[in-house]
mmCIF file of C-alpha atoms and ligand atoms in Angstrom:
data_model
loop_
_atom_site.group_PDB
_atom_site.id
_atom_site.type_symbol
_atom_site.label_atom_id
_atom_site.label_comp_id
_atom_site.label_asym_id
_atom_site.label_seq_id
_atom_site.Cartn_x
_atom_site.Cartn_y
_atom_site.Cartn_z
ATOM 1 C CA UNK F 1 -8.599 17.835 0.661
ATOM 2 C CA UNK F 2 -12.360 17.265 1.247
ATOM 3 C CA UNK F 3 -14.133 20.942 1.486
ATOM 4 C CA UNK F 4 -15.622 20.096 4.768
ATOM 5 C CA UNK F 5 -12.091 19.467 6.150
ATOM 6 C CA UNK F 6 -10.763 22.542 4.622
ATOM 7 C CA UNK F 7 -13.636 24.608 6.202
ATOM 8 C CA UNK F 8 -12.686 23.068 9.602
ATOM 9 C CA UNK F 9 -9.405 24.488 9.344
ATOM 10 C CA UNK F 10 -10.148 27.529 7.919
ATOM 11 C CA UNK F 11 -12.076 28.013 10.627
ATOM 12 C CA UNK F 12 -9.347 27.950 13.365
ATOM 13 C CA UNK F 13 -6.353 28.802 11.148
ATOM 14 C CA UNK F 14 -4.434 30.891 8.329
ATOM 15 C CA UNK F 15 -4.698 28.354 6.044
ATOM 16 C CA UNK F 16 -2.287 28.457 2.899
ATOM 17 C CA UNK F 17 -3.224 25.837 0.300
ATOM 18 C CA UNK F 18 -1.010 24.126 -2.301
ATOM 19 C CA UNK F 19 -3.136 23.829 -5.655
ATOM 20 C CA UNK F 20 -0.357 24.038 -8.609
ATOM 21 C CA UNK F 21 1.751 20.870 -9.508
ATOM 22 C CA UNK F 22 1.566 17.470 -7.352
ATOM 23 C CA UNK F 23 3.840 16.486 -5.852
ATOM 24 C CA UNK F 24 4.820 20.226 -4.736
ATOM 25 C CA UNK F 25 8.113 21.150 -6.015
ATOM 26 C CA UNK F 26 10.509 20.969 -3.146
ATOM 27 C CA UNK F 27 12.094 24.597 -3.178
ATOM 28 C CA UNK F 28 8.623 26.080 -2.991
ATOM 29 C CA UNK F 29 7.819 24.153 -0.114
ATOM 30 C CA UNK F 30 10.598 24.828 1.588
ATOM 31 C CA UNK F 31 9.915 28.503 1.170
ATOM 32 C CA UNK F 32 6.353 28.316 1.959
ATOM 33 C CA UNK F 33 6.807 26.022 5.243
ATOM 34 C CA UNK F 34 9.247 28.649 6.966
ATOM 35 C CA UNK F 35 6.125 30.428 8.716
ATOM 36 C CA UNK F 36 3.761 27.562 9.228
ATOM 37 C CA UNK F 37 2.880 25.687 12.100
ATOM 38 C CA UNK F 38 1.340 22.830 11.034
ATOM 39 C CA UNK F 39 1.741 20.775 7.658
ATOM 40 C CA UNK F 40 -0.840 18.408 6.212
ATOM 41 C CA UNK F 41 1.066 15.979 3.452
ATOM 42 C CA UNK F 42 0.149 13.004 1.247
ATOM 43 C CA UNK F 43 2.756 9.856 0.501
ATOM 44 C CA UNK F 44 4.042 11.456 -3.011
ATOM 45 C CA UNK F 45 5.410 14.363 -0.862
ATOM 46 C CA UNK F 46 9.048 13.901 0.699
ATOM 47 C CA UNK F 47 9.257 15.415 3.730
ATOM 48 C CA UNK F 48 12.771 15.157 4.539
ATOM 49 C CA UNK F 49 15.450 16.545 6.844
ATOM 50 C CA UNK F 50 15.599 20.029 4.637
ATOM 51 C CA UNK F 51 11.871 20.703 4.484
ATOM 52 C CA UNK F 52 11.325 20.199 8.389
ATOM 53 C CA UNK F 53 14.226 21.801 9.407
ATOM 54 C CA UNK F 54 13.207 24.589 7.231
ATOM 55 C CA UNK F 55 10.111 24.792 9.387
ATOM 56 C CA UNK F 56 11.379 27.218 12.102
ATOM 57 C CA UNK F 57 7.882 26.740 13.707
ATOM 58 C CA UNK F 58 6.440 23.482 12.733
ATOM 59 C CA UNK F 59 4.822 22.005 15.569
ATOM 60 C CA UNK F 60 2.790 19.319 13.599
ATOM 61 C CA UNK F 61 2.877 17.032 10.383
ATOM 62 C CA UNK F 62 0.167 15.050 9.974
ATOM 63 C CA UNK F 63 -0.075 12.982 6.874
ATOM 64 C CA UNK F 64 -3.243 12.187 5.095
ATOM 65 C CA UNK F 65 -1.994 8.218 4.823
ATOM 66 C CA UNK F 66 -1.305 5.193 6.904
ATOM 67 C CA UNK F 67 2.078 5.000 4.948
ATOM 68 C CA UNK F 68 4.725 7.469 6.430
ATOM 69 C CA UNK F 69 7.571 6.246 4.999
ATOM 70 C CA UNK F 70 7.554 10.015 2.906
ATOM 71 C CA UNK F 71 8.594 11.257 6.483
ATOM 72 C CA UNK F 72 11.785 11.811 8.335
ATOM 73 C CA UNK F 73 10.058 10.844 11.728
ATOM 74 C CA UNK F 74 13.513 11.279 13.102
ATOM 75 C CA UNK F 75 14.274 14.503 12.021
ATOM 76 C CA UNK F 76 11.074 15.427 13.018
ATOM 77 C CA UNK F 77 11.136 13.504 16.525
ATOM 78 C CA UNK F 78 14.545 15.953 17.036
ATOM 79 C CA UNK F 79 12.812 18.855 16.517
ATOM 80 C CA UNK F 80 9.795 17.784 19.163
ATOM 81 C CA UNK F 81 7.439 17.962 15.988
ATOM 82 C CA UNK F 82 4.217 15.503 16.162
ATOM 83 C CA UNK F 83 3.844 13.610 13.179
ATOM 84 C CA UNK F 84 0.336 11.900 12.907
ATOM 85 C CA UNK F 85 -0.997 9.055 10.307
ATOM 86 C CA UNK F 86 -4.516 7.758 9.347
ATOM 87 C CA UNK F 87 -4.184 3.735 10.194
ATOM 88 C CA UNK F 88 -7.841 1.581 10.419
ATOM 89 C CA UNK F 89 -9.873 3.569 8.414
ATOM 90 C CA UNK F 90 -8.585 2.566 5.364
ATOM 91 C CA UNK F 91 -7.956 -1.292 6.631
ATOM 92 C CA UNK F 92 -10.797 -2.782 4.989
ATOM 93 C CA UNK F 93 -10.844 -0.698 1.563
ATOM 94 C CA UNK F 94 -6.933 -1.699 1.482
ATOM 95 C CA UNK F 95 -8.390 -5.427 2.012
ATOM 96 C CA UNK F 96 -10.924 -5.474 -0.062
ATOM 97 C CA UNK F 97 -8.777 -4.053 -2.930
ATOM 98 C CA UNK F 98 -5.881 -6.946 -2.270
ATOM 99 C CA UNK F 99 -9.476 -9.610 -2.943
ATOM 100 C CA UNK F 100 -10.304 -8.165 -6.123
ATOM 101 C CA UNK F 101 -6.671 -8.714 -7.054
ATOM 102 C CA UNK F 102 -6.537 -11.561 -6.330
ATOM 103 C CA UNK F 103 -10.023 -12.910 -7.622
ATOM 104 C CA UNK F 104 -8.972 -10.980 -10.887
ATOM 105 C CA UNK F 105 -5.824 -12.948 -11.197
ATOM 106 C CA UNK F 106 -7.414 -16.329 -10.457
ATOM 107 C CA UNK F 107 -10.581 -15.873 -12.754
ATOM 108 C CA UNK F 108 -8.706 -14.275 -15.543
ATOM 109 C CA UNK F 109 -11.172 -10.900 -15.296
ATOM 110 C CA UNK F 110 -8.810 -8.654 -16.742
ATOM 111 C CA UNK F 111 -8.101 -10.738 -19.457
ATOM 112 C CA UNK F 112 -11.633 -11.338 -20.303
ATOM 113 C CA UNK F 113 -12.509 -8.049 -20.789
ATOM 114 C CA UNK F 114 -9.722 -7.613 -22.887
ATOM 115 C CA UNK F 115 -10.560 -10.036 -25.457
ATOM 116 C CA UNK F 116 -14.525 -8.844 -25.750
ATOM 117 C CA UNK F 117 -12.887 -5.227 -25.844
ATOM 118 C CA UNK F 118 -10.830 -6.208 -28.940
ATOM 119 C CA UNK F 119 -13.289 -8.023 -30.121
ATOM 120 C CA UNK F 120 -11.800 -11.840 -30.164
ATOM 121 C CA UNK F 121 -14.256 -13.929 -28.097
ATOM 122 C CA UNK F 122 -15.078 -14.867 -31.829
ATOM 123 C CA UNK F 123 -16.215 -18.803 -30.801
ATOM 124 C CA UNK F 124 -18.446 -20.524 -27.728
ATOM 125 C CA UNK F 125 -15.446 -21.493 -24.977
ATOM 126 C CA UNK F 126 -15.227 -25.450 -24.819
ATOM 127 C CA UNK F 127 -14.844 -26.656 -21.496
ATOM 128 C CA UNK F 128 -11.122 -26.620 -21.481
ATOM 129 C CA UNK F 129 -10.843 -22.858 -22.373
ATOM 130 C CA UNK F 130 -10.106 -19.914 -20.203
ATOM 131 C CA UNK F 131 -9.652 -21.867 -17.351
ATOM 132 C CA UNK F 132 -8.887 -20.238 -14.075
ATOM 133 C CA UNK F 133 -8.066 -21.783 -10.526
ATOM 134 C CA UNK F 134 -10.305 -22.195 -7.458
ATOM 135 C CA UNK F 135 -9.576 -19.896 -4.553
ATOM 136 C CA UNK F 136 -10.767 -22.561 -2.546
ATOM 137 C CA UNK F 137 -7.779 -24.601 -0.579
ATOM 138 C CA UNK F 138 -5.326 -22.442 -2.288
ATOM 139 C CA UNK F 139 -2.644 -20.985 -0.335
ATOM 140 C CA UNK F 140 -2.254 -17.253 0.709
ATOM 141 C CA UNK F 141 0.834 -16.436 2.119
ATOM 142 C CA UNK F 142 0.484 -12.873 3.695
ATOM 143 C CA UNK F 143 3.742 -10.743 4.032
ATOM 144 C CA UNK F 144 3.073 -8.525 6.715
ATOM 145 C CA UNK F 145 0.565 -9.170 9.403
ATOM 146 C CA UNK F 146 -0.329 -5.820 10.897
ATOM 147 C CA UNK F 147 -4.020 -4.673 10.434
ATOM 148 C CA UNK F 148 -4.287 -4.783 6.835
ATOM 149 C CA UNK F 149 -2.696 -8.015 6.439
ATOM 150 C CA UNK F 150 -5.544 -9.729 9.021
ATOM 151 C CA UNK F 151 -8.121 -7.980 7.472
ATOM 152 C CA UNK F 152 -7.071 -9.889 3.838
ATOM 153 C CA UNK F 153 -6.796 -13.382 6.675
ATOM 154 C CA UNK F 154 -10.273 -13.003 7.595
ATOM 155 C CA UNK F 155 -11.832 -11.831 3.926
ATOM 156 C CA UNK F 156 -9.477 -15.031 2.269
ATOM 157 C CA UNK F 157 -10.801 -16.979 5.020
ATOM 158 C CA UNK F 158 -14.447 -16.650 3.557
ATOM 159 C CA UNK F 159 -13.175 -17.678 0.314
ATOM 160 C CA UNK F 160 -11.738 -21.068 2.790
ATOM 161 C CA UNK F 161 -8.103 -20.842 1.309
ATOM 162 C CA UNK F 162 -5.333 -21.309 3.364
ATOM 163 C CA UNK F 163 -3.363 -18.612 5.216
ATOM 164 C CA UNK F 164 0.278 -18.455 5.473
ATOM 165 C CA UNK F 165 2.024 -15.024 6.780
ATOM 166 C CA UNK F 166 5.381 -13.695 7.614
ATOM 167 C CA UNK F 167 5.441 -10.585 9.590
ATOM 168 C CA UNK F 168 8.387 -8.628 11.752
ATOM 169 C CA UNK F 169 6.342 -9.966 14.908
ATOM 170 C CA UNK F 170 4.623 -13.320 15.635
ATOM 171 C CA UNK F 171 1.350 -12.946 16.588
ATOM 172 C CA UNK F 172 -0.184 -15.149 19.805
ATOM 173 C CA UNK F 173 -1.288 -18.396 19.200
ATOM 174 C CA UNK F 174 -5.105 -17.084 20.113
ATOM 175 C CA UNK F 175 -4.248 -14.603 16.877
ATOM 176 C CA UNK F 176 -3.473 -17.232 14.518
ATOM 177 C CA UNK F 177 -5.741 -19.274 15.945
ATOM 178 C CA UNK F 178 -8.663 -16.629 15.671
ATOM 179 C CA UNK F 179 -6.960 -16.382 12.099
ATOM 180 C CA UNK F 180 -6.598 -20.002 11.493
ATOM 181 C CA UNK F 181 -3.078 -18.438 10.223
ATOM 182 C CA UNK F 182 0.234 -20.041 10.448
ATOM 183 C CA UNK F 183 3.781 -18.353 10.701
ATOM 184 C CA UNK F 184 6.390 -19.299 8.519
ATOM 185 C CA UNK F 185 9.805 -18.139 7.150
ATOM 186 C CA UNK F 186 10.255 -15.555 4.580
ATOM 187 C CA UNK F 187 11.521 -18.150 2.648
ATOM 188 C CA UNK F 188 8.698 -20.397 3.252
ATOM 189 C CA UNK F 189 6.092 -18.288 2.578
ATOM 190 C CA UNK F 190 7.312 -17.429 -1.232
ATOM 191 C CA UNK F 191 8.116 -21.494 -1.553
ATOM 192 C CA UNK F 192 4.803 -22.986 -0.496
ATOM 193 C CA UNK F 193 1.987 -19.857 -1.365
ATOM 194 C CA UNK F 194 -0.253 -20.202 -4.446
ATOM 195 C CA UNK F 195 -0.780 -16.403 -3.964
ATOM 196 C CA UNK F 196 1.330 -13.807 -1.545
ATOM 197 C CA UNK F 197 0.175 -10.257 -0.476
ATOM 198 C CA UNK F 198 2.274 -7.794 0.071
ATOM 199 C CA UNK F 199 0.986 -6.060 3.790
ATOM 200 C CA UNK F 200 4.115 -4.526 4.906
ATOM 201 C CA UNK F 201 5.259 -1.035 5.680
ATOM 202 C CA UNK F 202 7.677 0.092 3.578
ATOM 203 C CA UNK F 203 10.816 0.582 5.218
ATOM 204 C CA UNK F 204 15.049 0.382 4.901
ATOM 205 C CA UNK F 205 14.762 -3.372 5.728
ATOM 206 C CA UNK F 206 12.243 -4.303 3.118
ATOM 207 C CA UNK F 207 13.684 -2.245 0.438
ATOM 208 C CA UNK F 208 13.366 -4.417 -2.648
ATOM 209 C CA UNK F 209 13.069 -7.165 -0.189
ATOM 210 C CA UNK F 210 11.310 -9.130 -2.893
ATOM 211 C CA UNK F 211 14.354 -9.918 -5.762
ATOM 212 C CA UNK F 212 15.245 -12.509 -8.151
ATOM 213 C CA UNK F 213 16.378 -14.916 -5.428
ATOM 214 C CA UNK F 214 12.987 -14.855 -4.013
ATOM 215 C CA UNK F 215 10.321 -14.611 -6.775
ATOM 216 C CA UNK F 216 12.761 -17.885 -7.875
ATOM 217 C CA UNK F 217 11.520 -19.570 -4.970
ATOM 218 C CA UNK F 218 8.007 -19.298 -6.194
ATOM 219 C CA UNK F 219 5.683 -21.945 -7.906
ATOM 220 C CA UNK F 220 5.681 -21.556 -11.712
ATOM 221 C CA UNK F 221 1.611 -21.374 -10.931
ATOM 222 C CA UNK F 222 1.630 -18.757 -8.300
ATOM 223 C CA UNK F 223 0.775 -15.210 -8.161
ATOM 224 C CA UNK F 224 2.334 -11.841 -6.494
ATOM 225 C CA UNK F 225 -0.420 -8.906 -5.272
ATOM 226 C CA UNK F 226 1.355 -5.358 -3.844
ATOM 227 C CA UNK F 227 -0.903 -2.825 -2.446
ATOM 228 C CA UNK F 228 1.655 -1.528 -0.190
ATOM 229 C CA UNK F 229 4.202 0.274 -1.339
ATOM 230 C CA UNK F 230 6.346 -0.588 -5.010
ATOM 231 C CA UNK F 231 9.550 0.126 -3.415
ATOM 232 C CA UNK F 232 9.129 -3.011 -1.405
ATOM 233 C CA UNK F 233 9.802 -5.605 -4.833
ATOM 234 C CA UNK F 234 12.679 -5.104 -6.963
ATOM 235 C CA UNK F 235 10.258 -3.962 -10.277
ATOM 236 C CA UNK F 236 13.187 -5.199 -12.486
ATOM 237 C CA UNK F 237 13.227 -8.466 -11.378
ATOM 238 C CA UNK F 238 9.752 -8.909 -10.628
ATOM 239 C CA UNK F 239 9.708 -8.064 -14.899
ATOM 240 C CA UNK F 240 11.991 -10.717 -15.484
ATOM 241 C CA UNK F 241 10.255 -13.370 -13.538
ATOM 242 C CA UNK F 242 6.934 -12.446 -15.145
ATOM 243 C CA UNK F 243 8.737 -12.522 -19.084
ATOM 244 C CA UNK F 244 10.157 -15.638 -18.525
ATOM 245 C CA UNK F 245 7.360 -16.991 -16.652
ATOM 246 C CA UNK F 246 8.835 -17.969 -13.428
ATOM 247 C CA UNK F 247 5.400 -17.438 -11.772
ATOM 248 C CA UNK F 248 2.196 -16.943 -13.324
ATOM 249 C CA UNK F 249 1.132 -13.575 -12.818
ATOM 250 C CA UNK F 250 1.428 -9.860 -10.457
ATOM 251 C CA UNK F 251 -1.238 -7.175 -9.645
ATOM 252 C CA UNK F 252 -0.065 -4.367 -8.845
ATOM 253 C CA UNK F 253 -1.551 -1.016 -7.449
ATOM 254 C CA UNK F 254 1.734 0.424 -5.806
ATOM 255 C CA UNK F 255 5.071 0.893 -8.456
ATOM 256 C CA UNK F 256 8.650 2.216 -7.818
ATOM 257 C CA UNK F 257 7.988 5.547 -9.449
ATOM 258 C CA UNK F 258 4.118 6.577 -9.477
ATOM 259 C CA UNK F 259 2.349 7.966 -11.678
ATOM 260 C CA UNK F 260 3.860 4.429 -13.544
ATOM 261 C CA UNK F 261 5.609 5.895 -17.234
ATOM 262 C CA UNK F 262 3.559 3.641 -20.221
ATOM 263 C CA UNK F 263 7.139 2.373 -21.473
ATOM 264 C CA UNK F 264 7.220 -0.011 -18.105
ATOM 265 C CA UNK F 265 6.900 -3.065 -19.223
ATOM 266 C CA UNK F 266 4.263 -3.763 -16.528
ATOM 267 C CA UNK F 267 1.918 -1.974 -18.245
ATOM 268 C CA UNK F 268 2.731 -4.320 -21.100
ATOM 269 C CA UNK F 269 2.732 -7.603 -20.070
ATOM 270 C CA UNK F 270 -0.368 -9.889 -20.583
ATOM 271 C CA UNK F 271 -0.052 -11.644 -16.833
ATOM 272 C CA UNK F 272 0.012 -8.878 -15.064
ATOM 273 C CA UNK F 273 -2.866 -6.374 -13.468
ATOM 274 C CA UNK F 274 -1.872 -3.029 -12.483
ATOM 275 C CA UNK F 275 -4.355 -0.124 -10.754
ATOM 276 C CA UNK F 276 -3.347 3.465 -10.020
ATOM 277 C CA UNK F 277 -2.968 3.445 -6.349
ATOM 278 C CA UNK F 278 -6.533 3.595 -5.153
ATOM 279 C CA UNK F 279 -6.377 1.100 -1.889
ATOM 280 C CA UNK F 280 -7.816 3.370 0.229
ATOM 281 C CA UNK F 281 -9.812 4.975 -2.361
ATOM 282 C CA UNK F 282 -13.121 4.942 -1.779
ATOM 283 C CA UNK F 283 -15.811 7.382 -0.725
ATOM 284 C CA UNK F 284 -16.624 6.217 2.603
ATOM 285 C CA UNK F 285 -12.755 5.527 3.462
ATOM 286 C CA UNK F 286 -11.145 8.743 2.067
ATOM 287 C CA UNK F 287 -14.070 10.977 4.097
ATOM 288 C CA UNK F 288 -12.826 9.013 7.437
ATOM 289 C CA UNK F 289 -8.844 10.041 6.566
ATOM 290 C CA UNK F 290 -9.485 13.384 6.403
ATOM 291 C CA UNK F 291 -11.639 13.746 9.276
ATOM 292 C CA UNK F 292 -8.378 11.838 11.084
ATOM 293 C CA UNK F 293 -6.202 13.918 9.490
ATOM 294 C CA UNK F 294 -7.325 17.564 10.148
ATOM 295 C CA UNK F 295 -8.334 15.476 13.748
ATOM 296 C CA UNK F 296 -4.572 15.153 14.084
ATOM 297 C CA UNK F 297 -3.480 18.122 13.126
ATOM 298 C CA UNK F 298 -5.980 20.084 15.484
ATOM 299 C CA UNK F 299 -5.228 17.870 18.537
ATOM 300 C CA UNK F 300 -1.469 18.339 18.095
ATOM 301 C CA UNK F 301 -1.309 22.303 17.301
ATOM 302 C CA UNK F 302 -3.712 22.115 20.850
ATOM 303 C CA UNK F 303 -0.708 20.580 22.584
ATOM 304 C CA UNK F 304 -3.063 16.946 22.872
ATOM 305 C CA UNK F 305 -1.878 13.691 21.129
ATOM 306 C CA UNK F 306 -3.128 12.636 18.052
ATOM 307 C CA UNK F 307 -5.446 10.226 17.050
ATOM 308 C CA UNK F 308 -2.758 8.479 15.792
ATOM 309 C CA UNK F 309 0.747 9.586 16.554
ATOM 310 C CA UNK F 310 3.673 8.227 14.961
ATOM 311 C CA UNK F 311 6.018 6.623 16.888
ATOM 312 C CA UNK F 312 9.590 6.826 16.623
ATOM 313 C CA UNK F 313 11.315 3.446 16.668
ATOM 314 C CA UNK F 314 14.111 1.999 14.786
ATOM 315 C CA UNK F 315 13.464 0.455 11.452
ATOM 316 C CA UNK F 316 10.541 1.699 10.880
ATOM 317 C CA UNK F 317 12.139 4.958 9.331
ATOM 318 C CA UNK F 318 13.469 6.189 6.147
ATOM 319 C CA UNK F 319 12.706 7.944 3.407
ATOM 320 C CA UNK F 320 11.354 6.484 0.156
HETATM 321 C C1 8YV S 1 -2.726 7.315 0.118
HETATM 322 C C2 8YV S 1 -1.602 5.278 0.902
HETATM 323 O O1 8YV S 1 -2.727 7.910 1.362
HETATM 324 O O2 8YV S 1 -2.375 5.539 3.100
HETATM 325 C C3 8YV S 1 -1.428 5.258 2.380
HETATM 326 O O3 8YV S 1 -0.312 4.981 2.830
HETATM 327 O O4 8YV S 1 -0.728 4.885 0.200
HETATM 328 C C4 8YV S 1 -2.863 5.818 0.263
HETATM 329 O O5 8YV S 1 -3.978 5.506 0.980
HETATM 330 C C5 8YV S 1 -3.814 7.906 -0.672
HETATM 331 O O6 8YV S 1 -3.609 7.528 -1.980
HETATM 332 C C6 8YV S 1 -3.869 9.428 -0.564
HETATM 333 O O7 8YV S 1 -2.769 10.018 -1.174
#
């Protein structure tokens, strides 16, 4: 946690600090929750039915994330506990992250560095060597239209390459229009996009919602980007369509179990990009979450709402 943030609290509250292993083992924090009033977590923590109900006086959880998918909202909804998130601040860090992706994977950057690092860019390219594709008129299909997804719309739009999306809602036809974004099936999307990014929350209904059947549906010259949440693509297929080439290339910044283990075979595979979770990192966006977060916090242990306030509603729950 930023020091300014922890200075804020410290200032209003006993304040009891986690700084041994990440995530914090779960027995300890059930043990250390039992007196607090507030919590302030992060995505790798589960805060499940146990832990909050453990929390004879928890009044407040407020996670420094947009993701709360960590969360038992309902558990916590049960119990009349306020959980608050951080969404918008990090929209356009999350967005510009998804670009680079997808730039990297269409000019080959990753690659290129590669072979000066190793030392075999031994010969001038000819003109029909490490050739990469034009963003422009290419298709994006966008899985998950909420506000990072129209954030990537309206940066992809600047490169002028097409935007599909499939999202749980429609938006209005002055949306897409504003956009210049067309709705299409789940199916569709996968069939006819040259690239698709992965914008949706991470829930029970898109659990390893991207499989075999759908990466199959795929162009053999199209790409995946994820900087949502792993959980959300079935990482063994997603390995098999990438060995035996069934689409081009992934980039990755969000895996099934993070910190990723080196023997994944994403970390192996030439067509493939993978980052260490940093959408939101960057200065400017991770000082904004924790001003929102202690913001949260403060507001709800006053009795207010939140900045943000996490609303209970079917499907949108679960634990990851
Ligand atoms: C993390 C994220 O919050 O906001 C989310 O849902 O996944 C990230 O921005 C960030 O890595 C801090 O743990």
């Amino acid at each position: 946690m930023h020091g300014f943030a922890v200075r804020e609290l410290k200032r209003r509250y006993d304040v009891e600090i986690h700084a041994g292993k990440i995530p914090m083992p779960k027995k300890l924090l059930i043990s250390r929750i039992r007196d607090k009033d507030g919590l302030i977590c992060y995505p790798y923590d589960k805060i499940d039915s146990d832990v909050i109900n453990a929390g004879n006086k928890l009044k407040a959880i407020s996670t420094f994330s947009v993701g709360y998918n960590h969360i038992d909202v309902n558990a916590a909804s049960e119990r009349g506990i306020v959980v608050s998130y951080t969404p918008e601040v990090l929209t356009r860090a999350t967005a510009d992250l998804s670009m680079a992706l997808v730039l990297s994977l269409f000019r080959r950057i990753n690659e290129g560095y590669e072979i000066i690092r190793k030392n075999e860019w031994k010969t001038i390219f000819g003109p029909y060597e490490f050739l990469g594709t034009d963003l422009y008129g290419k298709t994006l299909g966008i899985f998950g239209m909420g506000r990072i997804g129209k954030a990537v719309a309206r940066r992809a739009s600047g490169f002028e390459m097409k935007i599909l999306y499939h999202s749980r809602k429609r938006l209005s036809s002055l949306e897409e229009k504003k956009l210049d974004a067309r709705y299409v099936s789940l199916d569709e999307l996968f069939r006819r996009s040259d690239v698709i990014s992965i914008h949706a929350p991470y829930t029970p209904k898109t659990h390893e919602i991207v499989n075999l059947k759908l990466l199959k549906k795929m162009k053999k010259a199209s790409f995946l980007v994820n900087t949502s949440r792993g959980k959300i693509i079935n990482e063994k297929d997603l390995i098999v369509a990438l060995k035996k080439k069934m689409i081009a290339g992934a980039a990755l910044d969000v895996f099934q179990d993070e910190p990723i283990d080196i023997s994944n075979s994403l970390t192996k595979l030439k067509n493939v990009i993978i980052t260490p979770h940093i959408g939101s990192a960057t200065v400017e966006t991770r000082r904004e979450m924790a001003e929102i977060t202690i913001k949260n916090l403060i507001l709800s242990l006053g009795g207010k709402r939140p900045v943000y306030q996490v609303k209970v509603e079917s499907g949108r729950l679960g634990l990851s």
